[in-house]
Amino acid sequence: MDELQQIWKRHAYVMRASTAFLYGIVVSVAMNFFWTPGHIYSSGITGLAQLLATISKNNSLPLTTAFWLFALNVPLFGVAWKQIGHRFSVFTFLAVIFSSIMIKVMHPINLTSDPIICAIFGGAVNGFGTGLALKNGISTGGLDILGLVIKKHTGKSIGTINMIFNGFIVLAAGFMFGWPYAFYSALGLFVNAKVMDMVYTRQKKMQVMIVTSSPNSVIESIQTRLRRGVTIVHGAEGAYKHDAKTILFTIISRYEQPELERAMQEADPHAFVSIAENVHIMGHFYEPDL
């Protein structure tokens, strides 16, 4: 059993490292093929790195976006190492270093300089890469680290800080390239967020109601596969045959839905299952360690 766990851990590490490398390629495509030709700024630290690179172009020693992306993340690595975890920090470092290298070495292809096309496709490509990274348990650095640290200590998200920071990036695009580019950058941020939400489903909560005649086996299967608590409502009755039923309630993430389906198929394939999305959670909800 210990040997199998070691094999699984090595497999998980290889998957995360491969995802970090793939993210580096994807963000470099978004940067070099769409954002830079279209004068579009990204969100967060990446957008700030673009801004600093634009400002330093007129200096005697111009510094690239790749350099600033790595330099701005260096102090955040130290925060992540102390506050979040060593494994998280290592894979975050890999994601940032791969993206910095790929942005530097991947030569851009002049597909188009149309700002609307660049905003939409750059945002979509980057959103896919970021969502894929988060889905596989790695961070892309920057504001992700600050968000996790603040959430760990206060339980609150940094949504407002994120909005203010990205608002600053949009205004910078307007000052640098003209105000229409501020709107183009805002469009790119919107597309990026929507595509990222489509790919990364771990943060989306779903309420599950199960009507079953075999509550014990269903509970055991769910708790074994998903590590989720279950609330039991006894004394339910089916209206058609008037047979005894038990109602079970639990909350899962959308990422866990396939595992729930397998658990139900294993425990009670004839159970009635209702799933509702967009659940607001108050109280403890288990989040796996990063």
PDB file of C-alpha atoms in Angstrom:
ATOM      1  CA  MET A   1       0.000   0.000   0.000  1.00  0.00           C
ATOM      2  CA  ASP A   2       2.821   2.391   0.886  1.00  0.00           C
ATOM      3  CA  GLU A   3       4.519   1.580  -2.406  1.00  0.00           C
ATOM      4  CA  LEU A   4       1.326   2.362  -4.335  1.00  0.00           C
ATOM      5  CA  GLN A   5       1.034   5.677  -2.508  1.00  0.00           C
ATOM      6  CA  GLN A   6       4.615   6.538  -3.427  1.00  0.00           C
ATOM      7  CA  ILE A   7       3.948   5.712  -7.075  1.00  0.00           C
ATOM      8  CA  TRP A   8       0.799   7.853  -7.018  1.00  0.00           C
ATOM      9  CA  LYS A   9       2.688  10.762  -5.444  1.00  0.00           C
ATOM     10  CA  ARG A  10       5.410  10.582  -8.097  1.00  0.00           C
ATOM     11  CA  HIS A  11       2.747  10.472 -10.808  1.00  0.00           C
ATOM     12  CA  ALA A  12       1.015  13.517  -9.285  1.00  0.00           C
ATOM     13  CA  TYR A  13       4.323  15.417  -9.121  1.00  0.00           C
ATOM     14  CA  VAL A  14       5.096  14.625 -12.775  1.00  0.00           C
ATOM     15  CA  MET A  15       1.590  15.760 -13.764  1.00  0.00           C
ATOM     16  CA  ARG A  16       1.970  19.049 -11.913  1.00  0.00           C
ATOM     17  CA  ALA A  17       5.420  19.715 -13.370  1.00  0.00           C
ATOM     18  CA  SER A  18       4.099  18.933 -16.867  1.00  0.00           C
ATOM     19  CA  THR A  19       1.152  21.267 -16.294  1.00  0.00           C
ATOM     20  CA  ALA A  20       3.544  24.025 -15.171  1.00  0.00           C
ATOM     21  CA  PHE A  21       5.506  23.598 -18.415  1.00  0.00           C
ATOM     22  CA  LEU A  22       2.305  23.577 -20.500  1.00  0.00           C
ATOM     23  CA  TYR A  23       1.144  26.739 -18.728  1.00  0.00           C
ATOM     24  CA  GLY A  24       4.434  28.408 -19.651  1.00  0.00           C
ATOM     25  CA  ILE A  25       3.820  27.638 -23.323  1.00  0.00           C
ATOM     26  CA  VAL A  26       0.197  28.787 -23.227  1.00  0.00           C
ATOM     27  CA  VAL A  27       0.880  32.112 -21.493  1.00  0.00           C
ATOM     28  CA  SER A  28       3.747  32.818 -23.900  1.00  0.00           C
ATOM     29  CA  VAL A  29       1.372  32.253 -26.846  1.00  0.00           C
ATOM     30  CA  ALA A  30      -1.135  34.674 -25.301  1.00  0.00           C
ATOM     31  CA  MET A  31       1.600  37.232 -24.620  1.00  0.00           C
ATOM     32  CA  ASN A  32       3.640  37.057 -27.833  1.00  0.00           C
ATOM     33  CA  PHE A  33       0.929  36.259 -30.382  1.00  0.00           C
ATOM     34  CA  PHE A  34      -1.930  38.413 -29.085  1.00  0.00           C
ATOM     35  CA  TRP A  35      -1.334  40.776 -26.159  1.00  0.00           C
ATOM     36  CA  THR A  36       1.919  42.394 -27.253  1.00  0.00           C
ATOM     37  CA  PRO A  37       0.911  42.925 -30.928  1.00  0.00           C
ATOM     38  CA  GLY A  38      -2.511  44.234 -29.863  1.00  0.00           C
ATOM     39  CA  HIS A  39      -1.205  46.454 -27.003  1.00  0.00           C
ATOM     40  CA  ILE A  40      -3.382  44.544 -24.556  1.00  0.00           C
ATOM     41  CA  TYR A  41      -2.545  44.222 -20.857  1.00  0.00           C
ATOM     42  CA  SER A  42      -3.188  41.090 -18.831  1.00  0.00           C
ATOM     43  CA  SER A  43      -4.459  40.936 -15.262  1.00  0.00           C
ATOM     44  CA  GLY A  44      -2.531  40.847 -12.008  1.00  0.00           C
ATOM     45  CA  ILE A  45       1.243  40.598 -11.812  1.00  0.00           C
ATOM     46  CA  THR A  46       1.533  39.654 -15.496  1.00  0.00           C
ATOM     47  CA  GLY A  47      -0.167  42.903 -16.454  1.00  0.00           C
ATOM     48  CA  LEU A  48       2.096  44.842 -14.111  1.00  0.00           C
ATOM     49  CA  ALA A  49       5.127  43.152 -15.687  1.00  0.00           C
ATOM     50  CA  GLN A  50       3.884  44.258 -19.132  1.00  0.00           C
ATOM     51  CA  LEU A  51       3.413  47.807 -17.844  1.00  0.00           C
ATOM     52  CA  LEU A  52       6.931  48.001 -16.382  1.00  0.00           C
ATOM     53  CA  ALA A  53       8.388  46.557 -19.591  1.00  0.00           C
ATOM     54  CA  THR A  54       6.560  49.232 -21.609  1.00  0.00           C
ATOM     55  CA  ILE A  55       7.858  52.000 -19.342  1.00  0.00           C
ATOM     56  CA  SER A  56      11.446  50.702 -19.450  1.00  0.00           C
ATOM     57  CA  LYS A  57      11.525  50.597 -23.277  1.00  0.00           C
ATOM     58  CA  ASN A  58      12.761  54.188 -23.383  1.00  0.00           C
ATOM     59  CA  ASN A  59      15.540  53.538 -20.865  1.00  0.00           C
ATOM     60  CA  SER A  60      19.134  52.804 -21.782  1.00  0.00           C
ATOM     61  CA  LEU A  61      18.668  49.300 -20.341  1.00  0.00           C
ATOM     62  CA  PRO A  62      15.203  48.079 -21.384  1.00  0.00           C
ATOM     63  CA  LEU A  63      13.895  45.163 -19.349  1.00  0.00           C
ATOM     64  CA  THR A  64      11.526  42.616 -20.839  1.00  0.00           C
ATOM     65  CA  THR A  65       8.154  41.390 -19.608  1.00  0.00           C
ATOM     66  CA  ALA A  66       9.748  38.001 -18.883  1.00  0.00           C
ATOM     67  CA  PHE A  67      12.281  39.620 -16.548  1.00  0.00           C
ATOM     68  CA  TRP A  68       9.683  41.659 -14.677  1.00  0.00           C
ATOM     69  CA  LEU A  69       7.342  38.678 -14.374  1.00  0.00           C
ATOM     70  CA  PHE A  70      10.015  36.669 -12.599  1.00  0.00           C
ATOM     71  CA  ALA A  71      11.372  39.590 -10.529  1.00  0.00           C
ATOM     72  CA  LEU A  72       7.934  40.591  -9.208  1.00  0.00           C
ATOM     73  CA  ASN A  73       7.190  37.016  -8.146  1.00  0.00           C
ATOM     74  CA  VAL A  74      10.483  36.441  -6.273  1.00  0.00           C
ATOM     75  CA  PRO A  75       9.367  38.059  -2.971  1.00  0.00           C
ATOM     76  CA  LEU A  76       6.036  36.260  -3.246  1.00  0.00           C
ATOM     77  CA  PHE A  77       7.835  32.894  -3.414  1.00  0.00           C
ATOM     78  CA  GLY A  78       9.232  33.592   0.053  1.00  0.00           C
ATOM     79  CA  VAL A  79       5.751  34.400   1.353  1.00  0.00           C
ATOM     80  CA  ALA A  80       4.342  31.215  -0.165  1.00  0.00           C
ATOM     81  CA  TRP A  81       7.187  29.091   1.251  1.00  0.00           C
ATOM     82  CA  LYS A  82       6.527  30.320   4.797  1.00  0.00           C
ATOM     83  CA  GLN A  83       2.763  30.780   4.786  1.00  0.00           C
ATOM     84  CA  ILE A  84       1.285  28.215   2.384  1.00  0.00           C
ATOM     85  CA  GLY A  85       3.577  25.232   1.880  1.00  0.00           C
ATOM     86  CA  HIS A  86       6.810  24.024   0.332  1.00  0.00           C
ATOM     87  CA  ARG A  87       5.244  21.811  -2.331  1.00  0.00           C
ATOM     88  CA  PHE A  88       2.920  24.615  -3.410  1.00  0.00           C
ATOM     89  CA  SER A  89       5.874  27.013  -3.625  1.00  0.00           C
ATOM     90  CA  VAL A  90       7.984  24.638  -5.729  1.00  0.00           C
ATOM     91  CA  PHE A  91       5.305  24.108  -8.368  1.00  0.00           C
ATOM     92  CA  THR A  92       4.416  27.807  -8.376  1.00  0.00           C
ATOM     93  CA  PHE A  93       8.101  28.584  -8.955  1.00  0.00           C
ATOM     94  CA  LEU A  94       8.149  26.107 -11.864  1.00  0.00           C
ATOM     95  CA  ALA A  95       5.056  27.697 -13.426  1.00  0.00           C
ATOM     96  CA  VAL A  96       6.561  31.194 -13.186  1.00  0.00           C
ATOM     97  CA  ILE A  97      10.040  30.207 -14.378  1.00  0.00           C
ATOM     98  CA  PHE A  98       8.654  28.227 -17.320  1.00  0.00           C
ATOM     99  CA  SER A  99       6.370  31.099 -18.343  1.00  0.00           C
ATOM    100  CA  SER A 100       9.221  33.644 -18.034  1.00  0.00           C
ATOM    101  CA  ILE A 101      11.545  31.484 -20.155  1.00  0.00           C
ATOM    102  CA  MET A 102       8.934  30.689 -22.800  1.00  0.00           C
ATOM    103  CA  ILE A 103       7.876  34.339 -23.121  1.00  0.00           C
ATOM    104  CA  LYS A 104      11.534  35.186 -23.706  1.00  0.00           C
ATOM    105  CA  VAL A 105      12.465  32.403 -26.150  1.00  0.00           C
ATOM    106  CA  MET A 106       9.223  31.850 -28.094  1.00  0.00           C
ATOM    107  CA  HIS A 107       9.341  34.142 -31.091  1.00  0.00           C
ATOM    108  CA  PRO A 108       6.019  35.855 -31.822  1.00  0.00           C
ATOM    109  CA  ILE A 109       4.093  35.161 -34.998  1.00  0.00           C
ATOM    110  CA  ASN A 110       2.406  38.242 -36.441  1.00  0.00           C
ATOM    111  CA  LEU A 111      -1.097  36.797 -36.748  1.00  0.00           C
ATOM    112  CA  THR A 112      -2.939  40.109 -36.320  1.00  0.00           C
ATOM    113  CA  SER A 113      -2.636  43.422 -34.534  1.00  0.00           C
ATOM    114  CA  ASP A 114      -6.407  43.987 -34.346  1.00  0.00           C
ATOM    115  CA  PRO A 115      -6.910  44.877 -30.650  1.00  0.00           C
ATOM    116  CA  ILE A 116     -10.354  43.277 -30.353  1.00  0.00           C
ATOM    117  CA  ILE A 117      -9.162  39.952 -31.771  1.00  0.00           C
ATOM    118  CA  CYS A 118      -6.019  40.110 -29.634  1.00  0.00           C
ATOM    119  CA  ALA A 119      -8.029  40.879 -26.502  1.00  0.00           C
ATOM    120  CA  ILE A 120     -10.515  38.042 -27.054  1.00  0.00           C
ATOM    121  CA  PHE A 121      -8.109  35.323 -28.136  1.00  0.00           C
ATOM    122  CA  GLY A 122      -5.322  36.369 -25.765  1.00  0.00           C
ATOM    123  CA  GLY A 123      -7.771  36.301 -22.865  1.00  0.00           C
ATOM    124  CA  ALA A 124      -9.192  32.937 -23.950  1.00  0.00           C
ATOM    125  CA  VAL A 125      -5.777  31.298 -24.350  1.00  0.00           C
ATOM    126  CA  ASN A 126      -4.477  32.619 -21.029  1.00  0.00           C
ATOM    127  CA  GLY A 127      -7.722  31.776 -19.243  1.00  0.00           C
ATOM    128  CA  PHE A 128      -7.451  28.194 -20.468  1.00  0.00           C
ATOM    129  CA  GLY A 129      -3.843  27.918 -19.268  1.00  0.00           C
ATOM    130  CA  THR A 130      -4.566  29.465 -15.861  1.00  0.00           C
ATOM    131  CA  GLY A 131      -7.666  27.324 -15.328  1.00  0.00           C
ATOM    132  CA  LEU A 132      -5.742  24.194 -16.296  1.00  0.00           C
ATOM    133  CA  ALA A 133      -2.973  25.051 -13.836  1.00  0.00           C
ATOM    134  CA  LEU A 134      -5.408  25.671 -10.986  1.00  0.00           C
ATOM    135  CA  LYS A 135      -7.348  22.512 -11.821  1.00  0.00           C
ATOM    136  CA  ASN A 136      -4.150  20.472 -11.432  1.00  0.00           C
ATOM    137  CA  GLY A 137      -3.329  22.019  -8.065  1.00  0.00           C
ATOM    138  CA  ILE A 138      -0.675  24.575  -8.998  1.00  0.00           C
ATOM    139  CA  SER A 139      -0.672  28.343  -8.836  1.00  0.00           C
ATOM    140  CA  THR A 140       0.530  30.778 -11.483  1.00  0.00           C
ATOM    141  CA  GLY A 141       2.015  33.079  -8.844  1.00  0.00           C
ATOM    142  CA  GLY A 142       1.293  36.756  -8.333  1.00  0.00           C
ATOM    143  CA  LEU A 143      -2.023  37.657  -6.742  1.00  0.00           C
ATOM    144  CA  ASP A 144      -2.891  33.971  -6.334  1.00  0.00           C
ATOM    145  CA  ILE A 145      -0.318  33.762  -3.531  1.00  0.00           C
ATOM    146  CA  LEU A 146      -1.561  36.897  -1.796  1.00  0.00           C
ATOM    147  CA  GLY A 147      -5.133  35.664  -2.091  1.00  0.00           C
ATOM    148  CA  LEU A 148      -4.352  32.304  -0.491  1.00  0.00           C
ATOM    149  CA  VAL A 149      -2.354  33.898   2.339  1.00  0.00           C
ATOM    150  CA  ILE A 150      -5.102  36.406   3.143  1.00  0.00           C
ATOM    151  CA  LYS A 151      -7.786  33.705   2.943  1.00  0.00           C
ATOM    152  CA  LYS A 152      -5.744  31.453   5.236  1.00  0.00           C
ATOM    153  CA  HIS A 153      -5.412  34.111   7.951  1.00  0.00           C
ATOM    154  CA  THR A 154      -8.713  35.969   7.634  1.00  0.00           C
ATOM    155  CA  GLY A 155     -11.057  33.611   5.779  1.00  0.00           C
ATOM    156  CA  LYS A 156     -11.769  36.404   3.291  1.00  0.00           C
ATOM    157  CA  SER A 157     -11.009  36.614  -0.406  1.00  0.00           C
ATOM    158  CA  ILE A 158      -9.150  39.462  -2.101  1.00  0.00           C
ATOM    159  CA  GLY A 159     -11.817  40.108  -4.700  1.00  0.00           C
ATOM    160  CA  THR A 160     -11.834  43.848  -4.023  1.00  0.00           C
ATOM    161  CA  ILE A 161      -8.042  44.078  -4.113  1.00  0.00           C
ATOM    162  CA  ASN A 162      -8.058  42.113  -7.351  1.00  0.00           C
ATOM    163  CA  MET A 163     -10.590  44.467  -8.917  1.00  0.00           C
ATOM    164  CA  ILE A 164      -8.636  47.566  -7.850  1.00  0.00           C
ATOM    165  CA  PHE A 165      -5.362  46.120  -9.127  1.00  0.00           C
ATOM    166  CA  ASN A 166      -6.851  45.152 -12.491  1.00  0.00           C
ATOM    167  CA  GLY A 167      -8.570  48.536 -12.710  1.00  0.00           C
ATOM    168  CA  PHE A 168      -5.141  50.121 -12.366  1.00  0.00           C
ATOM    169  CA  ILE A 169      -3.842  47.915 -15.210  1.00  0.00           C
ATOM    170  CA  VAL A 170      -6.763  48.940 -17.454  1.00  0.00           C
ATOM    171  CA  LEU A 171      -6.148  52.634 -16.749  1.00  0.00           C
ATOM    172  CA  ALA A 172      -2.454  52.139 -17.508  1.00  0.00           C
ATOM    173  CA  ALA A 173      -3.367  50.665 -20.889  1.00  0.00           C
ATOM    174  CA  GLY A 174      -5.413  53.796 -21.584  1.00  0.00           C
ATOM    175  CA  PHE A 175      -2.553  56.141 -20.631  1.00  0.00           C
ATOM    176  CA  MET A 176       0.037  54.179 -22.612  1.00  0.00           C
ATOM    177  CA  PHE A 177      -1.802  53.377 -25.837  1.00  0.00           C
ATOM    178  CA  GLY A 178      -4.981  55.479 -25.826  1.00  0.00           C
ATOM    179  CA  TRP A 179      -8.298  55.057 -24.054  1.00  0.00           C
ATOM    180  CA  PRO A 180      -9.804  52.615 -26.557  1.00  0.00           C
ATOM    181  CA  TYR A 181      -7.070  50.175 -25.468  1.00  0.00           C
ATOM    182  CA  ALA A 182      -8.279  50.447 -21.882  1.00  0.00           C
ATOM    183  CA  PHE A 183     -11.607  49.019 -23.036  1.00  0.00           C
ATOM    184  CA  TYR A 184      -9.870  46.369 -25.137  1.00  0.00           C
ATOM    185  CA  SER A 185      -7.826  45.308 -22.102  1.00  0.00           C
ATOM    186  CA  ALA A 186     -11.002  45.197 -19.992  1.00  0.00           C
ATOM    187  CA  LEU A 187     -12.563  42.948 -22.644  1.00  0.00           C
ATOM    188  CA  GLY A 188      -9.521  40.674 -22.490  1.00  0.00           C
ATOM    189  CA  LEU A 189      -9.769  40.474 -18.691  1.00  0.00           C
ATOM    190  CA  PHE A 190     -13.451  39.536 -18.944  1.00  0.00           C
ATOM    191  CA  VAL A 191     -12.794  36.779 -21.485  1.00  0.00           C
ATOM    192  CA  ASN A 192      -9.855  35.520 -19.432  1.00  0.00           C
ATOM    193  CA  ALA A 193     -12.014  35.231 -16.292  1.00  0.00           C
ATOM    194  CA  LYS A 194     -14.882  33.474 -18.084  1.00  0.00           C
ATOM    195  CA  VAL A 195     -12.677  30.892 -19.776  1.00  0.00           C
ATOM    196  CA  MET A 196     -10.764  30.276 -16.538  1.00  0.00           C
ATOM    197  CA  ASP A 197     -14.070  29.604 -14.739  1.00  0.00           C
ATOM    198  CA  MET A 198     -15.080  27.167 -17.468  1.00  0.00           C
ATOM    199  CA  VAL A 199     -11.861  25.173 -17.078  1.00  0.00           C
ATOM    200  CA  TYR A 200     -11.311  25.464 -13.332  1.00  0.00           C
ATOM    201  CA  THR A 201     -14.353  23.994 -11.590  1.00  0.00           C
ATOM    202  CA  ARG A 202     -12.936  23.191  -8.153  1.00  0.00           C
ATOM    203  CA  GLN A 203     -14.179  26.439  -6.596  1.00  0.00           C
ATOM    204  CA  LYS A 204     -17.810  25.988  -7.747  1.00  0.00           C
ATOM    205  CA  LYS A 205     -20.003  24.497  -5.036  1.00  0.00           C
ATOM    206  CA  MET A 206     -23.033  22.277  -5.655  1.00  0.00           C
ATOM    207  CA  GLN A 207     -25.742  21.095  -3.265  1.00  0.00           C
ATOM    208  CA  VAL A 208     -26.662  17.423  -3.645  1.00  0.00           C
ATOM    209  CA  MET A 209     -29.922  15.880  -2.453  1.00  0.00           C
ATOM    210  CA  ILE A 210     -30.119  12.077  -2.558  1.00  0.00           C
ATOM    211  CA  VAL A 211     -33.298  10.048  -1.989  1.00  0.00           C
ATOM    212  CA  THR A 212     -32.285   6.464  -1.309  1.00  0.00           C
ATOM    213  CA  SER A 213     -33.340   3.179   0.267  1.00  0.00           C
ATOM    214  CA  SER A 214     -29.711   2.312   1.115  1.00  0.00           C
ATOM    215  CA  PRO A 215     -28.430   5.287   3.107  1.00  0.00           C
ATOM    216  CA  ASN A 216     -25.598   3.492   4.901  1.00  0.00           C
ATOM    217  CA  SER A 217     -23.910   2.233   1.736  1.00  0.00           C
ATOM    218  CA  VAL A 218     -24.374   5.618   0.013  1.00  0.00           C
ATOM    219  CA  ILE A 219     -22.866   7.498   2.974  1.00  0.00           C
ATOM    220  CA  GLU A 220     -19.928   5.106   3.177  1.00  0.00           C
ATOM    221  CA  SER A 221     -19.243   5.393  -0.546  1.00  0.00           C
ATOM    222  CA  ILE A 222     -19.437   9.213  -0.563  1.00  0.00           C
ATOM    223  CA  GLN A 223     -17.230   9.635   2.484  1.00  0.00           C
ATOM    224  CA  THR A 224     -14.692   7.140   1.149  1.00  0.00           C
ATOM    225  CA  ARG A 225     -14.439   8.701  -2.300  1.00  0.00           C
ATOM    226  CA  LEU A 226     -15.088  12.397  -1.607  1.00  0.00           C
ATOM    227  CA  ARG A 227     -14.386  13.091   2.076  1.00  0.00           C
ATOM    228  CA  ARG A 228     -17.616  15.033   2.416  1.00  0.00           C
ATOM    229  CA  GLY A 229     -19.988  15.276   5.357  1.00  0.00           C
ATOM    230  CA  VAL A 230     -23.560  14.091   4.886  1.00  0.00           C
ATOM    231  CA  THR A 231     -26.757  15.231   6.626  1.00  0.00           C
ATOM    232  CA  ILE A 232     -29.416  12.519   7.096  1.00  0.00           C
ATOM    233  CA  VAL A 233     -33.172  13.126   7.065  1.00  0.00           C
ATOM    234  CA  HIS A 234     -35.043  10.019   8.254  1.00  0.00           C
ATOM    235  CA  GLY A 235     -38.673   9.129   7.774  1.00  0.00           C
ATOM    236  CA  ALA A 236     -39.188  10.114   4.136  1.00  0.00           C
ATOM    237  CA  GLU A 237     -41.772   8.235   2.088  1.00  0.00           C
ATOM    238  CA  GLY A 238     -42.069   7.624  -1.634  1.00  0.00           C
ATOM    239  CA  ALA A 239     -45.438   8.866  -2.941  1.00  0.00           C
ATOM    240  CA  TYR A 240     -45.800   6.217  -5.655  1.00  0.00           C
ATOM    241  CA  LYS A 241     -45.203   2.986  -3.698  1.00  0.00           C
ATOM    242  CA  HIS A 242     -45.248   4.476  -0.182  1.00  0.00           C
ATOM    243  CA  ASP A 243     -41.964   2.766   0.609  1.00  0.00           C
ATOM    244  CA  ALA A 244     -39.555   4.079   3.242  1.00  0.00           C
ATOM    245  CA  LYS A 245     -36.837   6.447   2.015  1.00  0.00           C
ATOM    246  CA  THR A 246     -33.974   8.430   3.520  1.00  0.00           C
ATOM    247  CA  ILE A 247     -32.925  11.857   2.239  1.00  0.00           C
ATOM    248  CA  LEU A 248     -29.242  12.752   2.286  1.00  0.00           C
ATOM    249  CA  PHE A 249     -27.761  16.212   1.783  1.00  0.00           C
ATOM    250  CA  THR A 250     -24.149  17.088   1.013  1.00  0.00           C
ATOM    251  CA  ILE A 251     -22.112  19.821  -0.671  1.00  0.00           C
ATOM    252  CA  ILE A 252     -19.470  19.069  -3.289  1.00  0.00           C
ATOM    253  CA  SER A 253     -17.435  21.043  -5.799  1.00  0.00           C
ATOM    254  CA  ARG A 254     -18.207  20.697  -9.479  1.00  0.00           C
ATOM    255  CA  TYR A 255     -14.777  19.139  -9.861  1.00  0.00           C
ATOM    256  CA  GLU A 256     -16.005  16.253  -7.676  1.00  0.00           C
ATOM    257  CA  GLN A 257     -19.202  15.565  -9.635  1.00  0.00           C
ATOM    258  CA  PRO A 258     -17.784  12.634 -11.675  1.00  0.00           C
ATOM    259  CA  GLU A 259     -16.559  11.033  -8.452  1.00  0.00           C
ATOM    260  CA  LEU A 260     -20.024  11.478  -6.913  1.00  0.00           C
ATOM    261  CA  GLU A 261     -21.589   9.759  -9.923  1.00  0.00           C
ATOM    262  CA  ARG A 262     -19.215   6.824  -9.509  1.00  0.00           C
ATOM    263  CA  ALA A 263     -19.994   6.654  -5.794  1.00  0.00           C
ATOM    264  CA  MET A 264     -23.735   6.560  -6.477  1.00  0.00           C
ATOM    265  CA  GLN A 265     -23.366   3.939  -9.187  1.00  0.00           C
ATOM    266  CA  GLU A 266     -21.410   1.817  -6.734  1.00  0.00           C
ATOM    267  CA  ALA A 267     -23.711   2.279  -3.716  1.00  0.00           C
ATOM    268  CA  ASP A 268     -27.246   2.736  -5.098  1.00  0.00           C
ATOM    269  CA  PRO A 269     -27.683   3.135  -8.870  1.00  0.00           C
ATOM    270  CA  HIS A 270     -31.474   3.485  -8.438  1.00  0.00           C
ATOM    271  CA  ALA A 271     -31.307   6.447  -6.039  1.00  0.00           C
ATOM    272  CA  PHE A 272     -32.846   9.783  -6.991  1.00  0.00           C
ATOM    273  CA  VAL A 273     -30.175  12.513  -7.055  1.00  0.00           C
ATOM    274  CA  SER A 274     -30.822  16.236  -7.454  1.00  0.00           C
ATOM    275  CA  ILE A 275     -27.899  18.667  -7.892  1.00  0.00           C
ATOM    276  CA  ALA A 276     -28.224  22.444  -7.566  1.00  0.00           C
ATOM    277  CA  GLU A 277     -25.427  24.857  -8.545  1.00  0.00           C
ATOM    278  CA  ASN A 278     -24.410  28.312  -7.312  1.00  0.00           C
ATOM    279  CA  VAL A 279     -24.448  27.429  -3.615  1.00  0.00           C
ATOM    280  CA  HIS A 280     -23.277  29.977  -1.046  1.00  0.00           C
ATOM    281  CA  ILE A 281     -21.478  28.265   1.836  1.00  0.00           C
ATOM    282  CA  MET A 282     -21.469  29.441   5.459  1.00  0.00           C
ATOM    283  CA  GLY A 283     -19.517  27.193   7.802  1.00  0.00           C
ATOM    284  CA  HIS A 284     -16.765  24.630   7.329  1.00  0.00           C
ATOM    285  CA  PHE A 285     -16.171  23.188   3.870  1.00  0.00           C
ATOM    286  CA  TYR A 286     -13.145  20.925   3.488  1.00  0.00           C
ATOM    287  CA  GLU A 287     -10.554  22.168   0.998  1.00  0.00           C
ATOM    288  CA  PRO A 288      -7.685  19.780   0.108  1.00  0.00           C
ATOM    289  CA  ASP A 289      -4.169  21.009   0.833  1.00  0.00           C
ATOM    290  CA  LEU A 290      -2.218  22.507  -2.048  1.00  0.00           C
TER     291      LEU A 290
END
